[in-house]
XYZ file of C-alpha atoms in Angstrom:
630
model
C -32.871 -11.878 -1.262
C -29.442 -13.245 -0.360
C -26.659 -13.518 -2.917
C -23.128 -14.802 -2.719
C -19.891 -12.985 -3.448
C -19.852 -12.562 -7.256
C -18.092 -10.288 -9.754
C -19.772 -6.962 -10.421
C -19.246 -7.572 -14.149
C -20.078 -11.095 -15.373
C -17.392 -10.749 -18.051
C -14.725 -10.111 -15.444
C -13.172 -13.056 -13.641
C -13.019 -12.246 -9.941
C -11.927 -14.691 -7.218
C -14.748 -16.148 -5.174
C -15.143 -14.755 -1.698
C -14.723 -16.321 1.713
C -17.865 -18.068 2.912
C -17.249 -16.985 6.514
C -17.155 -13.339 5.457
C -20.337 -13.762 3.464
C -21.956 -15.421 6.477
C -21.022 -12.430 8.643
C -22.883 -10.042 6.338
C -25.874 -12.379 6.261
C -25.880 -12.465 10.058
C -25.858 -8.655 10.225
C -28.648 -8.453 7.677
C -30.755 -10.959 9.590
C -30.212 -9.165 12.892
C -31.146 -5.672 11.702
C -33.827 -6.388 9.102
C -36.616 -6.304 11.698
C -35.817 -2.754 12.817
C -38.659 -0.396 11.991
C -37.550 2.861 13.611
C -36.942 5.888 11.427
C -38.936 7.264 8.522
C -38.512 7.663 4.770
C -37.574 11.169 3.563
C -40.737 12.892 2.360
C -39.626 16.448 1.631
C -38.856 15.303 -1.906
C -42.090 13.732 -3.190
C -40.434 10.995 -5.249
C -38.305 9.839 -2.290
C -41.448 9.341 -0.233
C -42.400 6.542 -2.652
C -39.415 4.396 -1.601
C -40.022 0.942 -0.131
C -39.408 1.698 3.541
C -38.192 -1.789 4.456
C -35.754 -2.271 1.584
C -32.390 -3.348 2.997
C -29.112 -4.332 1.363
C -25.481 -4.647 2.436
C -22.528 -4.841 0.028
C -18.802 -4.950 0.684
C -16.148 -4.676 -2.044
C -12.545 -5.593 -1.293
C -9.431 -3.875 -2.596
C -8.742 -6.809 -4.912
C -12.189 -6.847 -6.481
C -14.300 -9.341 -4.550
C -17.842 -8.239 -3.788
C -19.918 -9.668 -0.943
C -23.595 -8.818 -0.905
C -26.776 -9.657 0.949
C -30.331 -8.397 0.593
C -31.584 -5.733 -1.812
C -28.203 -4.841 -3.285
C -29.431 -4.610 -6.891
C -32.419 -2.354 -6.139
C -31.843 1.110 -7.686
C -32.123 4.278 -5.633
C -30.763 7.785 -6.068
C -27.317 8.637 -4.809
C -28.308 12.010 -3.281
C -25.641 13.504 -0.981
C -23.306 10.521 -1.373
C -22.402 12.169 -4.674
C -20.856 15.151 -2.878
C -17.361 13.840 -2.045
C -17.008 12.340 -5.529
C -17.931 15.587 -7.268
C -15.543 17.404 -4.937
C -12.834 14.951 -6.011
C -13.661 15.606 -9.656
C -13.494 19.364 -9.068
C -10.081 18.990 -7.402
C -8.855 17.066 -10.433
C -10.400 19.488 -12.949
C -9.369 22.632 -11.082
C -6.804 22.393 -8.275
C -6.756 22.530 -4.496
C -5.870 26.218 -4.257
C -8.790 27.143 -6.496
C -11.232 25.006 -4.541
C -10.108 26.392 -1.179
C -11.107 29.833 -2.439
C -14.600 28.512 -3.182
C -15.373 26.141 -0.307
C -13.828 25.475 3.101
C -12.924 22.231 4.845
C -14.221 22.881 8.371
C -17.066 20.865 9.942
C -20.207 22.950 10.317
C -21.901 20.985 13.096
C -25.172 21.774 11.352
C -27.733 19.923 9.269
C -27.058 19.056 5.623
C -29.360 21.800 4.309
C -28.157 24.557 6.653
C -27.086 27.828 5.055
C -23.651 27.698 6.661
C -21.307 30.299 5.166
C -18.147 31.808 6.571
C -19.108 35.236 7.979
C -16.003 36.903 6.550
C -15.467 35.284 3.145
C -18.991 34.095 2.423
C -17.752 30.684 1.259
C -19.498 27.499 2.491
C -17.970 25.691 5.458
C -17.298 22.419 3.601
C -18.284 20.500 0.435
C -20.512 18.011 2.289
C -23.317 20.420 3.194
C -25.664 21.531 0.423
C -24.158 25.014 0.175
C -20.649 23.609 -0.274
C -21.840 20.919 -2.666
C -23.627 23.462 -4.883
C -20.500 25.631 -4.868
C -18.423 22.587 -5.834
C -20.754 21.528 -8.637
C -20.676 25.103 -9.941
C -16.917 24.843 -10.465
C -17.403 21.770 -12.661
C -20.300 23.430 -14.519
C -18.393 26.634 -15.213
C -15.414 24.679 -16.533
C -17.246 22.060 -18.625
C -20.316 24.058 -19.697
C -22.829 22.013 -21.686
C -20.628 18.925 -21.330
C -20.775 18.971 -17.529
C -23.530 16.381 -17.147
C -21.738 13.943 -19.468
C -18.541 14.539 -17.515
C -20.322 13.735 -14.237
C -22.010 10.614 -15.584
C -18.738 9.325 -17.057
C -17.047 9.960 -13.718
C -19.642 8.105 -11.662
C -19.943 5.294 -14.212
C -16.198 4.718 -14.008
C -16.358 4.566 -10.222
C -19.232 2.061 -10.259
C -17.775 0.031 -13.105
C -20.930 0.208 -15.224
C -22.969 2.868 -17.086
C -25.154 4.912 -14.736
C -28.185 7.044 -15.544
C -30.247 9.820 -13.992
C -33.619 9.018 -12.453
C -35.615 11.626 -14.340
C -38.629 11.485 -12.008
C -36.499 12.209 -8.938
C -34.597 14.928 -10.804
C -37.814 16.722 -11.742
C -39.186 16.308 -8.214
C -36.039 17.821 -6.679
C -35.862 20.601 -9.242
C -39.488 21.606 -8.681
C -39.334 21.528 -4.863
C -35.724 22.586 -4.223
C -36.524 26.160 -3.219
C -34.063 26.204 -0.315
C -31.227 25.015 -2.537
C -32.188 27.630 -5.107
C -31.939 30.307 -2.419
C -28.518 28.969 -1.397
C -27.267 29.130 -4.985
C -28.228 32.790 -5.298
C -26.531 33.602 -1.983
C -23.388 31.972 -3.372
C -23.696 34.045 -6.534
C -24.029 37.168 -4.423
C -20.869 36.211 -2.477
C -18.924 35.618 -5.706
C -18.471 31.906 -5.015
C -20.511 31.199 -8.135
C -19.316 33.623 -10.784
C -22.061 33.139 -13.370
C -25.808 32.594 -13.494
C -26.368 30.005 -10.718
C -29.281 28.234 -12.422
C -27.215 25.931 -14.710
C -25.047 24.905 -11.747
C -28.105 24.309 -9.583
C -29.704 22.218 -12.321
C -26.524 20.142 -12.591
C -26.586 19.656 -8.813
C -30.178 18.359 -8.938
C -29.206 15.931 -11.711
C -26.105 14.830 -9.806
C -28.182 13.907 -6.744
C -30.641 11.987 -8.944
C -28.068 9.574 -10.395
C -29.460 6.059 -9.960
C -27.187 3.556 -8.203
C -27.400 0.268 -6.343
C -25.867 -0.755 -3.049
C -23.336 -2.762 -5.025
C -22.370 0.311 -7.058
C -21.722 2.281 -3.879
C -19.547 -0.495 -2.443
C -17.325 -0.388 -5.535
C -17.188 3.402 -5.426
C -16.085 3.182 -1.792
C -13.536 0.496 -2.672
C -12.084 2.838 -5.302
C -11.352 5.311 -2.517
C -9.940 2.465 -0.409
C -7.579 1.740 -3.329
C -6.403 5.366 -3.512
C -8.358 6.094 -6.675
C -7.976 2.833 -8.612
C -11.241 1.049 -9.417
C -10.620 -2.463 -8.038
C -12.228 -4.420 -10.888
C -11.373 -2.375 -13.976
C -7.964 -1.366 -12.624
C -8.451 2.172 -13.983
C -7.054 5.085 -12.010
C -9.948 7.528 -11.687
C -8.640 9.798 -8.929
C -5.159 10.709 -7.771
C -3.906 9.540 -4.390
C -3.781 13.092 -3.089
C -7.376 13.742 -4.134
C -8.535 10.541 -2.404
C -6.745 11.567 0.778
C -8.563 14.910 0.824
C -11.907 13.302 0.040
C -11.546 10.774 2.858
C -10.462 13.462 5.314
C -13.593 15.490 4.583
C -15.786 12.399 4.767
C -14.302 11.647 8.179
C -14.931 15.095 9.629
C -17.980 16.299 7.692
C -19.545 13.357 5.886
C -22.278 12.650 8.419
C -23.238 16.311 9.026
C -24.223 17.095 12.629
C -23.794 13.385 13.468
C -20.156 13.441 12.303
C -18.686 13.590 15.806
C -20.733 10.629 17.023
C -19.856 8.694 13.871
C -16.119 9.284 14.113
C -16.215 8.431 17.822
C -18.269 5.238 17.496
C -17.495 3.914 14.006
C -14.222 5.572 13.007
C -14.453 5.249 9.209
C -14.686 7.963 6.534
C -18.298 7.868 5.372
C -21.098 9.641 3.542
C -24.852 9.257 3.775
C -27.741 10.193 1.502
C -31.409 10.856 2.229
C -32.472 8.054 -0.135
C -31.150 5.661 2.511
C -27.629 4.970 1.310
C -24.563 4.923 3.551
C -21.070 4.560 2.098
C -18.014 3.887 4.297
C -14.345 3.329 3.480
C -11.649 1.321 5.224
C -8.528 2.693 3.489
C -6.428 0.004 1.890
C -8.941 -2.756 2.640
C -12.483 -2.351 1.347
C -15.549 -0.245 0.718
C -18.854 -0.809 2.497
C -22.335 0.248 1.425
C -25.705 -0.145 3.129
C -29.094 0.842 1.748
C -32.186 1.188 3.921
C -34.548 4.177 3.412
C -35.657 4.614 7.038
C -33.767 7.675 8.324
C -33.010 9.016 11.786
C -33.405 12.657 12.791
C -29.993 13.489 11.307
C -31.002 12.198 7.867
C -28.901 9.021 8.107
C -30.111 5.471 7.481
C -31.010 3.818 10.797
C -30.028 0.334 9.669
C -27.018 1.681 7.805
C -25.622 3.277 10.951
C -26.278 0.120 12.981
C -24.589 -2.187 10.463
C -21.508 0.025 10.172
C -21.185 0.339 13.948
C -21.352 -3.418 14.478
C -19.036 -4.265 11.592
C -16.477 -1.717 12.793
C -16.521 -3.190 16.290
C -16.432 -6.849 15.263
C -13.679 -6.473 12.660
C -11.640 -3.792 14.462
C -12.012 -1.241 11.676
C -11.931 1.949 13.745
C -9.201 4.242 12.423
C -8.061 5.064 15.944
C -7.955 1.465 17.157
C -5.025 0.058 15.225
C -2.420 -2.471 16.322
C 0.836 -0.622 17.100
C 2.928 -3.562 15.935
C 3.121 -3.295 12.161
C 4.335 -6.078 9.896
C 8.048 -6.804 9.715
C 9.342 -5.427 6.401
C 12.293 -7.852 6.456
C 11.424 -11.022 4.580
C 14.830 -12.609 5.123
C 18.291 -11.609 6.310
C 21.130 -13.778 5.053
C 24.786 -13.732 4.038
C 26.954 -14.738 1.107
C 27.856 -18.087 2.609
C 24.230 -19.217 2.759
C 22.729 -17.391 -0.240
C 24.648 -17.585 -3.515
C 23.951 -16.813 -7.149
C 23.313 -19.282 -9.958
C 26.808 -18.640 -11.262
C 28.624 -21.988 -11.002
C 32.211 -21.387 -9.958
C 35.339 -23.503 -9.493
C 35.924 -25.066 -6.091
C 38.690 -22.606 -5.211
C 36.269 -19.691 -5.771
C 33.612 -21.407 -3.689
C 36.094 -21.936 -0.874
C 36.914 -18.235 -0.846
C 33.229 -17.254 -0.971
C 32.460 -19.589 1.904
C 35.370 -18.186 3.884
C 34.431 -14.546 3.268
C 30.651 -14.873 2.866
C 30.002 -13.123 6.179
C 31.293 -9.910 4.599
C 28.369 -10.023 2.154
C 24.930 -9.470 3.694
C 21.585 -9.849 1.931
C 18.398 -8.112 3.067
C 15.155 -9.090 1.330
C 12.337 -6.622 1.979
C 8.589 -7.182 1.660
C 5.168 -5.540 1.831
C 4.191 -1.890 1.913
C 6.944 0.434 3.068
C 5.078 3.160 4.905
C 6.689 5.411 7.506
C 6.631 2.767 10.254
C 7.963 -0.055 8.098
C 10.553 2.269 6.571
C 11.907 3.178 10.014
C 12.345 -0.530 10.794
C 14.100 -1.071 7.460
C 16.477 1.871 7.945
C 17.411 0.586 11.395
C 18.098 -2.902 10.049
C 20.168 -1.445 7.226
C 22.431 0.329 9.703
C 22.764 -2.756 11.905
C 23.448 -5.054 8.964
C 25.920 -2.748 7.239
C 27.968 -2.430 10.431
C 29.120 -6.031 9.939
C 29.398 -6.043 6.138
C 31.595 -4.790 3.317
C 28.900 -5.510 0.739
C 25.135 -5.266 1.116
C 22.579 -6.593 -1.371
C 19.191 -4.947 -0.825
C 16.399 -6.881 -2.540
C 13.195 -4.846 -2.901
C 11.545 -7.332 -5.245
C 8.815 -8.272 -2.749
C 7.923 -4.676 -1.909
C 4.337 -3.949 -2.924
C 4.714 -0.197 -2.523
C 7.352 2.233 -1.349
C 5.486 5.355 -0.338
C 6.768 8.422 -2.142
C 7.295 10.234 1.152
C 9.666 7.464 2.314
C 11.873 7.378 -0.779
C 14.110 10.316 0.247
C 14.719 8.674 3.639
C 15.793 5.411 2.039
C 18.015 7.184 -0.469
C 19.639 9.201 2.299
C 20.306 6.055 4.321
C 21.831 4.254 1.345
C 24.054 7.240 0.590
C 25.244 7.253 4.203
C 26.122 3.554 4.005
C 28.113 4.112 0.817
C 29.990 7.006 2.394
C 30.763 4.830 5.420
C 32.398 2.217 3.176
C 29.653 -0.371 2.655
C 29.014 -0.985 -1.027
C 25.285 -1.357 -1.724
C 23.824 -3.359 -4.609
C 20.107 -2.862 -5.295
C 17.399 -4.803 -7.075
C 15.021 -4.322 -8.883
C 16.019 -1.368 -11.001
C 13.018 0.948 -10.776
C 11.509 0.907 -7.288
C 13.086 4.047 -5.831
C 11.969 6.045 -8.873
C 13.211 9.413 -10.003
C 10.297 11.536 -8.767
C 10.711 13.992 -11.602
C 14.488 14.052 -11.726
C 17.679 12.120 -11.207
C 16.867 11.193 -7.639
C 19.920 9.019 -7.243
C 22.223 11.834 -8.234
C 20.332 14.362 -6.134
C 20.759 12.250 -3.025
C 24.371 11.326 -3.616
C 23.582 7.930 -5.166
C 24.795 8.570 -8.704
C 27.147 5.590 -8.429
C 24.634 3.197 -6.917
C 24.621 -0.208 -8.610
C 21.235 -1.541 -9.762
C 20.416 -5.035 -11.025
C 17.407 -6.572 -12.727
C 17.200 -9.475 -10.282
C 18.490 -10.689 -6.941
C 20.456 -13.403 -8.724
C 22.378 -10.849 -10.815
C 23.047 -8.690 -7.769
C 24.396 -11.702 -5.859
C 26.668 -12.596 -8.767
C 28.102 -9.076 -8.885
C 28.624 -9.077 -5.119
C 30.430 -12.424 -5.320
C 32.691 -11.056 -8.049
C 33.564 -8.135 -5.785
C 34.343 -10.478 -2.897
C 36.594 -12.607 -5.086
C 38.483 -9.509 -6.248
C 39.283 -8.406 -2.696
C 42.201 -10.027 -0.871
C 42.021 -10.832 2.825
C 44.706 -11.690 5.363
C 44.468 -15.413 4.628
C 42.926 -15.324 1.141
C 44.945 -13.800 -1.731
C 43.252 -12.307 -4.777
C 41.996 -15.039 -7.086
C 43.905 -13.641 -10.058
C 47.048 -14.352 -8.000
C 46.182 -18.064 -7.671
C 47.606 -20.530 -10.167
C 44.934 -22.055 -12.381
C 46.612 -25.442 -12.905
C 46.997 -26.830 -16.401
C 43.881 -25.089 -17.688
C 41.747 -28.202 -18.301
C 39.362 -27.508 -15.448
C 38.573 -29.215 -12.192
C 36.983 -32.260 -13.795
C 40.233 -33.242 -15.506
C 42.498 -31.961 -12.718
C 40.702 -34.219 -10.216
C 41.801 -37.321 -12.141
C 44.864 -39.402 -11.334
C 47.849 -38.120 -13.364
C 48.053 -41.353 -15.365
C 44.371 -41.068 -16.320
C 44.787 -37.376 -17.048
C 47.551 -38.152 -19.548
C 45.119 -40.396 -21.396
C 42.197 -37.943 -21.335
C 43.927 -34.676 -22.285
C 44.790 -35.662 -25.877
C 41.088 -36.410 -26.464
C 40.030 -32.822 -25.641
C 39.616 -30.482 -28.622
C 39.492 -26.701 -28.290
C 36.478 -24.866 -29.800
C 35.966 -21.123 -29.951
C 32.597 -19.379 -29.629
C 31.514 -15.830 -30.424
C 29.515 -13.629 -28.075
C 25.881 -14.784 -28.124
C 26.633 -17.978 -30.032
C 24.535 -20.999 -29.071
C 26.916 -23.654 -27.745
C 24.243 -26.241 -26.940
C 20.809 -26.123 -28.548
C 17.710 -27.611 -26.972
C 16.546 -30.791 -28.722
C 19.856 -31.540 -30.433
C 21.692 -34.838 -30.032
C 24.092 -34.888 -27.082
C 27.290 -35.708 -28.942
C 29.862 -34.043 -26.686
C 30.843 -32.985 -23.170
C 32.129 -29.413 -22.757
C 34.532 -27.821 -20.259
C 34.635 -24.021 -20.151
C 38.155 -22.792 -20.907
C 37.578 -19.048 -21.385
C 34.442 -16.946 -21.025
C 31.053 -17.577 -19.447
C 28.266 -19.880 -20.630
C 24.670 -19.368 -19.583
C 21.562 -21.518 -19.667
C 18.138 -19.957 -19.172
C 14.466 -20.870 -19.251
C 11.810 -18.973 -21.207
C 8.784 -17.845 -19.205
C 6.514 -17.342 -22.236
C 4.530 -19.948 -24.219
C 6.503 -21.965 -26.736
C 7.204 -20.098 -29.954
C 6.780 -16.638 -28.435
C 9.385 -14.149 -27.291
C 9.438 -13.040 -23.690
C 11.450 -12.849 -20.485
C 13.826 -15.610 -19.500
C 15.140 -16.645 -16.119
C 18.715 -17.782 -15.622
C 19.181 -21.376 -14.516
C 22.985 -21.348 -14.326
C 26.112 -19.619 -15.596
C 29.241 -21.753 -16.001
C 32.631 -20.208 -15.198
C 36.004 -21.251 -16.660
C 36.915 -24.719 -15.433
C 33.301 -25.897 -15.117
C 31.914 -28.713 -17.276
C 28.429 -28.726 -18.762
C 26.274 -30.847 -21.041
C 27.170 -33.953 -19.061
C 23.615 -35.181 -18.365
C 22.688 -35.561 -22.024
C 26.177 -36.839 -22.819
C 25.966 -39.661 -20.280
C 22.407 -40.637 -21.122
C 22.751 -40.104 -24.871
C 19.519 -38.080 -24.688
C 18.523 -34.855 -26.509
C 19.619 -31.545 -25.000
C 17.030 -30.067 -22.618
C 18.070 -26.387 -22.715
C 20.016 -23.826 -24.714
C 23.437 -22.741 -23.494
C 24.837 -19.488 -24.898
C 28.342 -18.029 -24.801
C 28.592 -14.630 -23.094
C 31.280 -12.289 -24.402
C 33.121 -14.865 -26.493
C 35.355 -17.688 -25.289
C 36.511 -21.232 -25.812
C 35.764 -24.703 -24.463
C 37.415 -28.090 -24.309
C 35.244 -30.642 -26.086
C 35.147 -34.391 -25.482
C 33.363 -35.949 -28.446
C 31.193 -39.041 -28.106
C 33.131 -41.125 -30.618
C 36.382 -40.398 -28.735
C 34.733 -41.409 -25.457
C 33.424 -44.650 -26.989
C 36.929 -45.430 -28.238
C 38.238 -44.751 -24.711
C 35.702 -47.157 -23.211
C 36.832 -49.859 -25.637
C 40.578 -49.279 -25.435
C 41.042 -48.137 -21.805
C 37.982 -49.001 -19.697
C 39.798 -48.120 -16.452
C 40.389 -44.528 -17.595
C 36.823 -44.279 -18.917
C 35.478 -45.500 -15.574
C 37.604 -42.977 -13.675
C 36.262 -40.191 -15.895
C 32.676 -41.334 -15.308
C 33.240 -41.313 -11.544
C 34.603 -37.755 -11.756
C 31.607 -36.650 -13.840
C 29.207 -38.240 -11.332
C 30.942 -36.418 -8.471
C 30.654 -33.123 -10.354
C 26.945 -33.750 -10.961
C 26.517 -34.462 -7.242
C 28.013 -31.077 -6.334
C 25.684 -29.311 -8.758
C 22.664 -31.209 -7.440
C 23.583 -30.191 -3.889
C 23.607 -26.535 -4.970
C 20.299 -26.977 -6.755
C 18.791 -28.561 -3.634
C 19.925 -25.603 -1.537
C 18.322 -23.162 -3.976
C 15.086 -25.171 -3.914
C 15.110 -25.061 -0.116
C 15.481 -21.281 -0.228
C 12.562 -21.067 -2.662
C 10.458 -23.277 -0.391
C 11.232 -21.015 2.556
C 9.803 -18.131 0.497
């Protein structure tokens, strides 16, 4: 009777669930399984045959885990739980304006089978009562014709993540005894809500209510609504976000019929019940819950289902109107250019200037879901941070979602910062989106600078800092560059330098040319003379093309290839020339001759190389610390 958290599809790998969460459901099942109040629905003959004490609980999370206990694989008919999903399908097939002309959105305060029509327009009060549901199904029928039943079954099968079928015995039983629903359909035809013969639409409605599901199916259907229309296991988008919002709103106000007020007050979750004993509830953004137990109360809701939902809502704090006012902090880290630097390796004089002016460069790394509350916090921090900065790098790489409604606010804030004199550099390139047009241009951000990664944005910001003179720091292009052999050689004693310089040979490289190739013999040490030289690491399996991540970029004056050169080991990575340039090359045979003929000069060079390696290792350690901090 009790099962653990398992994937709904054996072919789909889903993470195992938390044992404590599973134990909670088992505890609830154990506590409520002995309840015997309520009675099985008997106005539909086939429903009266249900096992009165069947009882299952299933919970599906937004990332696809399913917890279940009890009779969660026992089939039963979906009944009125189908109503919000067919309404969602009708919204997608038609549109909201059309549907509002056919069915309202106001709670009726009456039973599910009440003939509740607006006295002026004649349209049903809402899609959750039978009159509104029949009107809704009629819109699908009139649009799809003979293909309507296949359309419905495909829709529900996608939501459940498996093929669903109609329980023919229940369908026939409902069709043959559904006289009240037949009367409702003809009233709707008379009012013009149904524009054709109502019988095909009514027949489709009977079939819709007779779709056979399990408690587990309902949990996944609810989780799809929790995920704003994306089925959590298949990953398919089945409903738009706007449609899900409207469905959940109606489930919150009308889903439990004349018990809706009590439900919203006590439980506080959008929900829908069915007279076969199913109850479906949604916690938006988190999970979907389903309970099946055929014993019903006087409102037509499952007695055990109501009790389980009430207790779970209270114990886990799921009530929509009982939420913590303190949302998560959207700022992952706030730093500056002195502490956080790119992987571009620069000469010591550049590093000194960056360290001296790093406070003028601020870095904000943002995380999580940027809803209205989190966005307000971010906008405030942007203003505060920009007040003390000339350059601002805004890293949105950890943002899970930027709500569409918040994008104009963020664009407007960034435009204001630019106009106030703070240059903004953004990463990644696509998060703000265009929303159907050139959003950047529309909001005054046509000149905004975008970068594929935080590292590239930091490099560009550093370049801008180095270009700008300060009171005590002249522009770097106004600083003498020495004799052009780079810091490694310039750090040597002049007498040693005179010995080393004749051994350096100039080599030119074209844009994109491989300067050092992985696996080759390390037969030389290189010092960048002109241009940039980049080493990167492939993120795809060996032998396949794919994205690469930059490990380092060497600026003029920087040496590279020294590890393999010293150890006489094969090269461990490719290094490519960017934009063309030249390098000084110290060949191995020349170095071996130096060791033999002038060991003092060779030793001095080795000490200088070791010191240079130490500086690079210190930078690498700092970057590893930043990664460890998250």
